[in-house]
GROMACS .gro file of N, CA and C in nm:
model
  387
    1UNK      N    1  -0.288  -0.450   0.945
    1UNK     CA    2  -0.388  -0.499   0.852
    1UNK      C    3  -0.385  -0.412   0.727
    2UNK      N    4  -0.387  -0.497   0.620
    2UNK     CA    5  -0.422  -0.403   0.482
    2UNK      C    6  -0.556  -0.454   0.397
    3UNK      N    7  -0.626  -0.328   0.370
    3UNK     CA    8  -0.754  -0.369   0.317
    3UNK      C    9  -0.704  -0.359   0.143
    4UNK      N   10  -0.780  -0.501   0.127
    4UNK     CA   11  -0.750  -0.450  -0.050
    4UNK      C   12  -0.838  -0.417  -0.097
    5UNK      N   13  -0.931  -0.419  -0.052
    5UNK     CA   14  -1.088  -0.428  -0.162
    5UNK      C   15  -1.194  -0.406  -0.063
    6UNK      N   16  -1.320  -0.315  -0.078
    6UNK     CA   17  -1.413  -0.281  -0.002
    6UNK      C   18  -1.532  -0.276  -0.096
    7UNK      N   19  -1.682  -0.329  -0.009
    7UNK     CA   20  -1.773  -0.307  -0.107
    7UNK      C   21  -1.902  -0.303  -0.036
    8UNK      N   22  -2.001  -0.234  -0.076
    8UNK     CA   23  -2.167  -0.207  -0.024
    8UNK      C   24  -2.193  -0.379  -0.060
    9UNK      N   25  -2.232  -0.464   0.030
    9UNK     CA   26  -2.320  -0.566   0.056
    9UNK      C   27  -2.441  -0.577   0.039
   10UNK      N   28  -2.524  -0.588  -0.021
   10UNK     CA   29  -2.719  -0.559   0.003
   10UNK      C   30  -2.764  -0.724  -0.021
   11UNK      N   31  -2.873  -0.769   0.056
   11UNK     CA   32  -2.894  -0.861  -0.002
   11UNK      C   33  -3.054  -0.863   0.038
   12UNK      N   34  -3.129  -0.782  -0.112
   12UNK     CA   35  -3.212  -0.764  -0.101
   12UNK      C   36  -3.374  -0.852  -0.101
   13UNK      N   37  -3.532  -0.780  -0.049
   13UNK     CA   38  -3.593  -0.897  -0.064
   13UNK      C   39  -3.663  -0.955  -0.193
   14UNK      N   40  -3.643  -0.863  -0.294
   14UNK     CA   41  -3.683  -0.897  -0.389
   14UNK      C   42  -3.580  -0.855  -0.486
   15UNK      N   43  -3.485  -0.987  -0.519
   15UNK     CA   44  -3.335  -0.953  -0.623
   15UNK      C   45  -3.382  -0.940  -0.739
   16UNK      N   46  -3.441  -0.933  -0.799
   16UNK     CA   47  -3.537  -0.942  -0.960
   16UNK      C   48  -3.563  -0.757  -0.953
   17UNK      N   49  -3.635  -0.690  -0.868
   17UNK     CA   50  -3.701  -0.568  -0.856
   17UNK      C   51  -3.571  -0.512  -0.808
   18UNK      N   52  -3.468  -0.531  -0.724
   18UNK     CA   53  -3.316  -0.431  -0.690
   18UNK      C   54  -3.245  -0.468  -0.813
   19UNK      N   55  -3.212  -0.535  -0.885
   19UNK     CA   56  -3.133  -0.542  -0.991
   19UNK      C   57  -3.158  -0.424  -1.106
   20UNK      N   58  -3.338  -0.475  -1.118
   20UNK     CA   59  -3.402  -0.346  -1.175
   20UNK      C   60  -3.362  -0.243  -1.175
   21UNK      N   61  -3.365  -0.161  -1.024
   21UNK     CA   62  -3.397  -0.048  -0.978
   21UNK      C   63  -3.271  -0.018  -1.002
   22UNK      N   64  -3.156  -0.071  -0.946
   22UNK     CA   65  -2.964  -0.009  -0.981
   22UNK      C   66  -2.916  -0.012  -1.104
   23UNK      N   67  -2.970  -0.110  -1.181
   23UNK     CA   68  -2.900  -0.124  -1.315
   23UNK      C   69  -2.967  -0.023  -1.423
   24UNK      N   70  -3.138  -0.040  -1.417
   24UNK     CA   71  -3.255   0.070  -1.549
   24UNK      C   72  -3.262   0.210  -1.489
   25UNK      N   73  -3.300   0.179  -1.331
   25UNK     CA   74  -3.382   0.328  -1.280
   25UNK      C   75  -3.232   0.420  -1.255
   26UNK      N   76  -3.150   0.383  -1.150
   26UNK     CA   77  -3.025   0.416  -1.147
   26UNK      C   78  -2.963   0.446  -1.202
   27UNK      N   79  -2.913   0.356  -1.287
   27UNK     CA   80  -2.830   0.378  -1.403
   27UNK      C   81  -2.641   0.305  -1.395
   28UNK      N   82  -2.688   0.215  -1.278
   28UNK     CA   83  -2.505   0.203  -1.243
   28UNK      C   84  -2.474   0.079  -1.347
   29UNK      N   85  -2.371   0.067  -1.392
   29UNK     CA   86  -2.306   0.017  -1.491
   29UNK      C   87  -2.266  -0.122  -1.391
   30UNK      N   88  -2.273  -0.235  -1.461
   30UNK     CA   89  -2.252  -0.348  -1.393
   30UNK      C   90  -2.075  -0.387  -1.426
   31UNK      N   91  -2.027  -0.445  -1.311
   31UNK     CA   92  -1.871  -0.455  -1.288
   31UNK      C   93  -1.856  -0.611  -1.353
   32UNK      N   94  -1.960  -0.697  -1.243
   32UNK     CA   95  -1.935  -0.832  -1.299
   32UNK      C   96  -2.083  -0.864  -1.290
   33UNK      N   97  -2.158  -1.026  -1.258
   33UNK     CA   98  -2.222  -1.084  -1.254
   33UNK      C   99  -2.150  -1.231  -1.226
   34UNK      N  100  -2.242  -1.304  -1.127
   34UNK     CA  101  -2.155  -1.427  -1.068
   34UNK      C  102  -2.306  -1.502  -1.079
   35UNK      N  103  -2.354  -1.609  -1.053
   35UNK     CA  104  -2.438  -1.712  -1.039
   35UNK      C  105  -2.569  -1.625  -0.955
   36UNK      N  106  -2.529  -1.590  -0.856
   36UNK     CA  107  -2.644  -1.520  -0.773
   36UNK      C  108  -2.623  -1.391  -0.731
   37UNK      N  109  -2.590  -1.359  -0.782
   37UNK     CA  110  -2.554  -1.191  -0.799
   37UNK      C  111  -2.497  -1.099  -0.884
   38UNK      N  112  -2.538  -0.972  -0.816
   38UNK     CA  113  -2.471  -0.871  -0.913
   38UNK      C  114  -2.402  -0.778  -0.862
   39UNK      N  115  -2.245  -0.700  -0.908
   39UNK     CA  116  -2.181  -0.653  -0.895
   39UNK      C  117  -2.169  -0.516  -0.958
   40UNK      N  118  -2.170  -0.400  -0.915
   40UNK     CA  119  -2.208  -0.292  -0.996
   40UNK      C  120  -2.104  -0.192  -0.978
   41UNK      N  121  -2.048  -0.087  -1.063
   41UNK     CA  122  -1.972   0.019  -1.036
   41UNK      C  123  -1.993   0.173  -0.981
   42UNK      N  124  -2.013   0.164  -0.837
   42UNK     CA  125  -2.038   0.317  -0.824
   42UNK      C  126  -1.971   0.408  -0.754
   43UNK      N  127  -1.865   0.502  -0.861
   43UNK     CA  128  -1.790   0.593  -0.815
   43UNK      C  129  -1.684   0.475  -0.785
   44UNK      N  130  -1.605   0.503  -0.681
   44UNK     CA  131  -1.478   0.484  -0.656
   44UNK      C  132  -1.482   0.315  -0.535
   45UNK      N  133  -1.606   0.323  -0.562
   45UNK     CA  134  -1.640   0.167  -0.450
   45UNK      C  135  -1.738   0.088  -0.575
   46UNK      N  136  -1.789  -0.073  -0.460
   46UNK     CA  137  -1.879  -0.123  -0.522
   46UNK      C  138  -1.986  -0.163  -0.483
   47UNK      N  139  -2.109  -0.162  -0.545
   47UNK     CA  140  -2.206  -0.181  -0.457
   47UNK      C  141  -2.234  -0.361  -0.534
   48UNK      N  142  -2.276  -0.436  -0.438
   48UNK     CA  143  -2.303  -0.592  -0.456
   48UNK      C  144  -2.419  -0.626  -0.420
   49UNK      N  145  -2.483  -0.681  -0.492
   49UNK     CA  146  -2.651  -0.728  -0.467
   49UNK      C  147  -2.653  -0.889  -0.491
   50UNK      N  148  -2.658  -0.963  -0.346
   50UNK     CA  149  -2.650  -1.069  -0.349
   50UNK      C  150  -2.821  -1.141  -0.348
   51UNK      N  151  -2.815  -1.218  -0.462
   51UNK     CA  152  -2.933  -1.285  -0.455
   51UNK      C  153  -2.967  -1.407  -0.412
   52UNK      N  154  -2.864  -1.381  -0.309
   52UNK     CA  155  -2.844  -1.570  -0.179
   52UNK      C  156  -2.930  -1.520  -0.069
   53UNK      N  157  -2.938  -1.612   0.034
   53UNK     CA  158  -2.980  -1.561   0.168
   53UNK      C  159  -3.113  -1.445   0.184
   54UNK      N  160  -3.073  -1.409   0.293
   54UNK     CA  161  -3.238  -1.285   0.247
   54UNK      C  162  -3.190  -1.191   0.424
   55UNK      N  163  -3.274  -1.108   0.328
   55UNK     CA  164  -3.213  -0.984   0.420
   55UNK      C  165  -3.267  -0.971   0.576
   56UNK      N  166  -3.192  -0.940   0.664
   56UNK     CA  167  -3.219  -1.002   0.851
   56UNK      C  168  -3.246  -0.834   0.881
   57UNK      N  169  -3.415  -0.896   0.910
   57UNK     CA  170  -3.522  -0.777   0.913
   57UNK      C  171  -3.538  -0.775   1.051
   58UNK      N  172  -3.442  -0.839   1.136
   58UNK     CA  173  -3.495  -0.866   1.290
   58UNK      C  174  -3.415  -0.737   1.392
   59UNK      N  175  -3.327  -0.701   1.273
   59UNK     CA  176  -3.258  -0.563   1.326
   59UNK      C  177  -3.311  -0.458   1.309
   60UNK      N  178  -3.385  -0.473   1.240
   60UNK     CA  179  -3.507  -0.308   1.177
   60UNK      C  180  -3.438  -0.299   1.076
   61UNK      N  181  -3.438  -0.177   0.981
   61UNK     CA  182  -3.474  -0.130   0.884
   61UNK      C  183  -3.281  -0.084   0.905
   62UNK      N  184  -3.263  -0.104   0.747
   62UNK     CA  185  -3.081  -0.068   0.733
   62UNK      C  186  -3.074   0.078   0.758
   63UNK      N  187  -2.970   0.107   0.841
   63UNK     CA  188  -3.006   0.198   0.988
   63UNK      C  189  -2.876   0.317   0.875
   64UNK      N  190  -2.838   0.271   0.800
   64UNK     CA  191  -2.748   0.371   0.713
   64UNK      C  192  -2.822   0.404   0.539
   65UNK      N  193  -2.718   0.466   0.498
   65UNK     CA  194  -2.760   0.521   0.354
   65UNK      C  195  -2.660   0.454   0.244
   66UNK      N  196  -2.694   0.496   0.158
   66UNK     CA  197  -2.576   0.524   0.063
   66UNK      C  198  -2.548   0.610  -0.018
   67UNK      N  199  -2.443   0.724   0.015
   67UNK     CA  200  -2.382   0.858  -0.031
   67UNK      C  201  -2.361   0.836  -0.140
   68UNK      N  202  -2.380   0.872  -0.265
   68UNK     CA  203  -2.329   0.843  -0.401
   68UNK      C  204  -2.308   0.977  -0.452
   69UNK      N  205  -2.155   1.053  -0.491
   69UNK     CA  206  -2.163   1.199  -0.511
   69UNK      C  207  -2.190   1.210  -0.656
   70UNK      N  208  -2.213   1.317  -0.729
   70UNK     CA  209  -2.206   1.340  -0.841
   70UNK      C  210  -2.192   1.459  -0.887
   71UNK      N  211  -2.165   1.510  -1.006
   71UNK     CA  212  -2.157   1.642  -1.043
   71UNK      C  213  -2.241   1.735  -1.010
   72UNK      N  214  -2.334   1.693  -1.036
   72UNK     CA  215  -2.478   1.818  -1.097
   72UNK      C  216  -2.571   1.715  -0.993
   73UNK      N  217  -2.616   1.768  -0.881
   73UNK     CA  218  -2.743   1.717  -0.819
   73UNK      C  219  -2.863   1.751  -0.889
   74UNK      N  220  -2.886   1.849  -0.939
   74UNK     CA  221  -3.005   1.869  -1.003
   74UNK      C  222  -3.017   1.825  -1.172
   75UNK      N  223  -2.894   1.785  -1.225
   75UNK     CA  224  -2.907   1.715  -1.396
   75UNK      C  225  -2.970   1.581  -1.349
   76UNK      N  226  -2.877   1.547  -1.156
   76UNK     CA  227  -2.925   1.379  -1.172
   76UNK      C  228  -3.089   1.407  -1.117
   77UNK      N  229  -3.129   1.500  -1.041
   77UNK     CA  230  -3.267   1.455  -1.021
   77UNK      C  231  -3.338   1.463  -1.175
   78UNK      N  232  -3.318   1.566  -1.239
   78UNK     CA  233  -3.420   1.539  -1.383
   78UNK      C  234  -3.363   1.396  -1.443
   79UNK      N  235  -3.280   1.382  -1.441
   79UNK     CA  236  -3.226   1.194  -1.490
   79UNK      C  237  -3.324   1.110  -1.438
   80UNK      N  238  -3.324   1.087  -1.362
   80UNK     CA  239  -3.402   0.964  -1.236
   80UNK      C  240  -3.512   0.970  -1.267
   81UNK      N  241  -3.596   1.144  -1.270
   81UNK     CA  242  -3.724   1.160  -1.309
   81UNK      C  243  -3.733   1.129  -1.434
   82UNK      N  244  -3.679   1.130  -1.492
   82UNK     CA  245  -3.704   1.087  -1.665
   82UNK      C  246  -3.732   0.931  -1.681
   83UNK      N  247  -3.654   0.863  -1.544
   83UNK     CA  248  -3.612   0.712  -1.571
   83UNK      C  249  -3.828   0.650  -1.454
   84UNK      N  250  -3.846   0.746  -1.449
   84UNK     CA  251  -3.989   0.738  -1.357
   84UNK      C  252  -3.954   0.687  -1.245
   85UNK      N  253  -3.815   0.793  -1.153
   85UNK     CA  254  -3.756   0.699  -1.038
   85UNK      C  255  -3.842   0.790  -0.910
   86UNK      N  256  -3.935   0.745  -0.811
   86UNK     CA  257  -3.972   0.871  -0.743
   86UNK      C  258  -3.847   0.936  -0.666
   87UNK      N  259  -3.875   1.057  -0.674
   87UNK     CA  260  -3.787   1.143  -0.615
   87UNK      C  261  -3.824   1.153  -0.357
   88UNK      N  262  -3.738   1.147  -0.320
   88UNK     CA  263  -3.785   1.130  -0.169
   88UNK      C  264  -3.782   1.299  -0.129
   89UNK      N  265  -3.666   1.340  -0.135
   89UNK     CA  266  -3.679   1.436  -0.121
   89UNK      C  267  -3.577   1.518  -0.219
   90UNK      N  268  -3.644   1.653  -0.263
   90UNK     CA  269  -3.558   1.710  -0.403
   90UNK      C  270  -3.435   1.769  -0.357
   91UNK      N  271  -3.341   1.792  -0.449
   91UNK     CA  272  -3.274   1.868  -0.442
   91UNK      C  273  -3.255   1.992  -0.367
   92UNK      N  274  -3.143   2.023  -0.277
   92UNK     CA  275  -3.109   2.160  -0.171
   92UNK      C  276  -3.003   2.120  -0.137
   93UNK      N  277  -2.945   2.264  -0.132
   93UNK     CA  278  -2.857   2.341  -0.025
   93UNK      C  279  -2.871   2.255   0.132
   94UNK      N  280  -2.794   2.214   0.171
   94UNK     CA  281  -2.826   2.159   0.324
   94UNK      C  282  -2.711   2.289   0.417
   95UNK      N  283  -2.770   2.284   0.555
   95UNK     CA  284  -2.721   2.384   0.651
   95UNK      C  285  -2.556   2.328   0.621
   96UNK      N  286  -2.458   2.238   0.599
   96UNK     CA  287  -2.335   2.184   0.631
   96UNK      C  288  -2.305   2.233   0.449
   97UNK      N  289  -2.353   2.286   0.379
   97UNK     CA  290  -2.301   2.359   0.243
   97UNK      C  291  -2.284   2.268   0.134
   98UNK      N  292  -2.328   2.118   0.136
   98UNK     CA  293  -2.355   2.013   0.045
   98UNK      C  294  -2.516   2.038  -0.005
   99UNK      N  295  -2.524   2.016  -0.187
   99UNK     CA  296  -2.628   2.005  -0.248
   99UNK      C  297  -2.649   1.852  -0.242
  100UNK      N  298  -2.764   1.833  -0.130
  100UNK     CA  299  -2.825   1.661  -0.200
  100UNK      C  300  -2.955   1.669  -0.226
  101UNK      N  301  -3.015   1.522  -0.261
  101UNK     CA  302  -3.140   1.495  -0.316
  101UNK      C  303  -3.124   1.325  -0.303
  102UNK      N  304  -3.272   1.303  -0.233
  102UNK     CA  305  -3.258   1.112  -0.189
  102UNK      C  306  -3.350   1.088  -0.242
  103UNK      N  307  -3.343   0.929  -0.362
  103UNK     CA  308  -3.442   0.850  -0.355
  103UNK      C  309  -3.447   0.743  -0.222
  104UNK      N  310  -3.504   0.632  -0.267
  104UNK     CA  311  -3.506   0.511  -0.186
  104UNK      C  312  -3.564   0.412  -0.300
  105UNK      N  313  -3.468   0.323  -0.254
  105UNK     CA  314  -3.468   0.169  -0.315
  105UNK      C  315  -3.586   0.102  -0.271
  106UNK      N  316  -3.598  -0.013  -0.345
  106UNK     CA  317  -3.694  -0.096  -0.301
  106UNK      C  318  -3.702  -0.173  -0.185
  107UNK      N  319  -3.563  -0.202  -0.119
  107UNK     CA  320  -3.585  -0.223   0.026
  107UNK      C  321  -3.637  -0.121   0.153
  108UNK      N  322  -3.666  -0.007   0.095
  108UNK     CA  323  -3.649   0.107   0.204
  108UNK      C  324  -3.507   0.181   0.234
  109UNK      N  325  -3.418   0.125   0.138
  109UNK     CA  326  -3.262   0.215   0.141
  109UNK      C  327  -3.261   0.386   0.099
  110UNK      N  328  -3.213   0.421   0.177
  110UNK     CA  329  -3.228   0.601   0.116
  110UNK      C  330  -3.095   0.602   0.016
  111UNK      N  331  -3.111   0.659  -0.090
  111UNK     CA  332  -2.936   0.665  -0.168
  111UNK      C  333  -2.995   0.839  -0.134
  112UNK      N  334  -2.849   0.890  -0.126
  112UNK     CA  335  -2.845   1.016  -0.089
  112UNK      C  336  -2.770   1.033  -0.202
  113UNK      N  337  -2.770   1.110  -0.281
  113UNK     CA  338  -2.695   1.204  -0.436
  113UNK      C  339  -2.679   1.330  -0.370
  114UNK      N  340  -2.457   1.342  -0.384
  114UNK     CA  341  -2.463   1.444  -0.341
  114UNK      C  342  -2.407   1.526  -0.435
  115UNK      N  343  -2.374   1.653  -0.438
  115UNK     CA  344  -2.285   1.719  -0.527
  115UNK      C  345  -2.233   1.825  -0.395
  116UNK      N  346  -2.079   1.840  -0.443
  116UNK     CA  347  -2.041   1.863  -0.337
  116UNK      C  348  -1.952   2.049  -0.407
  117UNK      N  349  -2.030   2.160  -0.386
  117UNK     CA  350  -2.005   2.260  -0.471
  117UNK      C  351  -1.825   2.350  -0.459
  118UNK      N  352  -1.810   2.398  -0.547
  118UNK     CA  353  -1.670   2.454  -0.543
  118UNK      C  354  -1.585   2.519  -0.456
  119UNK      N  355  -1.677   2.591  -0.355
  119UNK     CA  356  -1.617   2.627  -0.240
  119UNK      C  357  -1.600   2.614  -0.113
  120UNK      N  358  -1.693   2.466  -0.131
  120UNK     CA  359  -1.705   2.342   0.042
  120UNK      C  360  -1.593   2.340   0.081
  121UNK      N  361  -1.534   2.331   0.175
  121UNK     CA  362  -1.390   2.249   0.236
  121UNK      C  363  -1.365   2.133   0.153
  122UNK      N  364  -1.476   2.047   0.116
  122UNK     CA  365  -1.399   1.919   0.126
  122UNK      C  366  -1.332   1.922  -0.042
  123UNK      N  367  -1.404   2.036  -0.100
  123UNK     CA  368  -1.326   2.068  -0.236
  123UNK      C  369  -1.120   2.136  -0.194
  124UNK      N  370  -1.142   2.158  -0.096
  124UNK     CA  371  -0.959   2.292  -0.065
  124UNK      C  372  -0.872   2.112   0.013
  125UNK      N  373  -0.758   2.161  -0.002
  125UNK     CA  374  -0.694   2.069   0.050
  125UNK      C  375  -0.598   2.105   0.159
  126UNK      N  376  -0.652   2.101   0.289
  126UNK     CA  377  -0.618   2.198   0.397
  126UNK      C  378  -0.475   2.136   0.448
  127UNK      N  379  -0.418   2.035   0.400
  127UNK     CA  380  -0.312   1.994   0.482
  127UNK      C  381  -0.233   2.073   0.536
  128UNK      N  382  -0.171   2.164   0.411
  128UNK     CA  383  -0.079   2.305   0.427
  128UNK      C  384  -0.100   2.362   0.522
  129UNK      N  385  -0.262   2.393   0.606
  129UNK     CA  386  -0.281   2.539   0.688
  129UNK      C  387  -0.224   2.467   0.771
   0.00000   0.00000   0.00000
């Protein structure tokens, strides 16, 4: 099997208020736009907000996140705060040596913002050892 193309799915309950929240509060730059949705650019994937169907609440609450890395965890929390995005939890050091900081979307989605600092592993490229 070869994958060509991969993308975050959401299909939120209020598409008017998530379009909002990814495109003004967020800040993600839109890829395309189709009839009932929207297509957005974040980082090296895509996130898709379909405004068909409606989101199947009979599973509970979307049981994952979405990791979005960035440079500076703390330029993006003053960003967000500027954009009047509430903050969930601020900016830190976590025990595994990644700086994050999570809002949450209007469905109850956590986006996790990470910055991932200069001397983590996942910065070295261990193949060699």
């Amino acid at each position: 099997m070869e994958i060509l193309a991969s993308r975050m799915l959401l299909r939120p309950a209020d598409y008017q208020r998530s379009l909002s929240f990814y495109r003004d509060e967020i800040g993600l730059a839109i890829a395309r736009e189709y009839g009932a949705g929207t297509v957005f650019f974040a980082g090296q994937s895509l996130l898709e907000l379909a405004g068909y169907g409606s989101p199947d609440h009979s599973r509970g609450p979307f049981p994952g996140a979405l990791w979005l890395q960035v440079r500076d965890v703390a330029a993006t929390q003053a960003e967000l705060e500027g954009r009047g995005v509430p903050i969930a939890r601020e900016a830190r050091r976590e025990p595994w040596g990644l700086r994050e900081m999570h809002v949450t979307d209007p469905d109850g989605i956590t986006l996790i913002f990470v910055e991932v600092p200069g001397d983590h592993p996942l910065r070295r490229d261990t193949r060699g050892d």
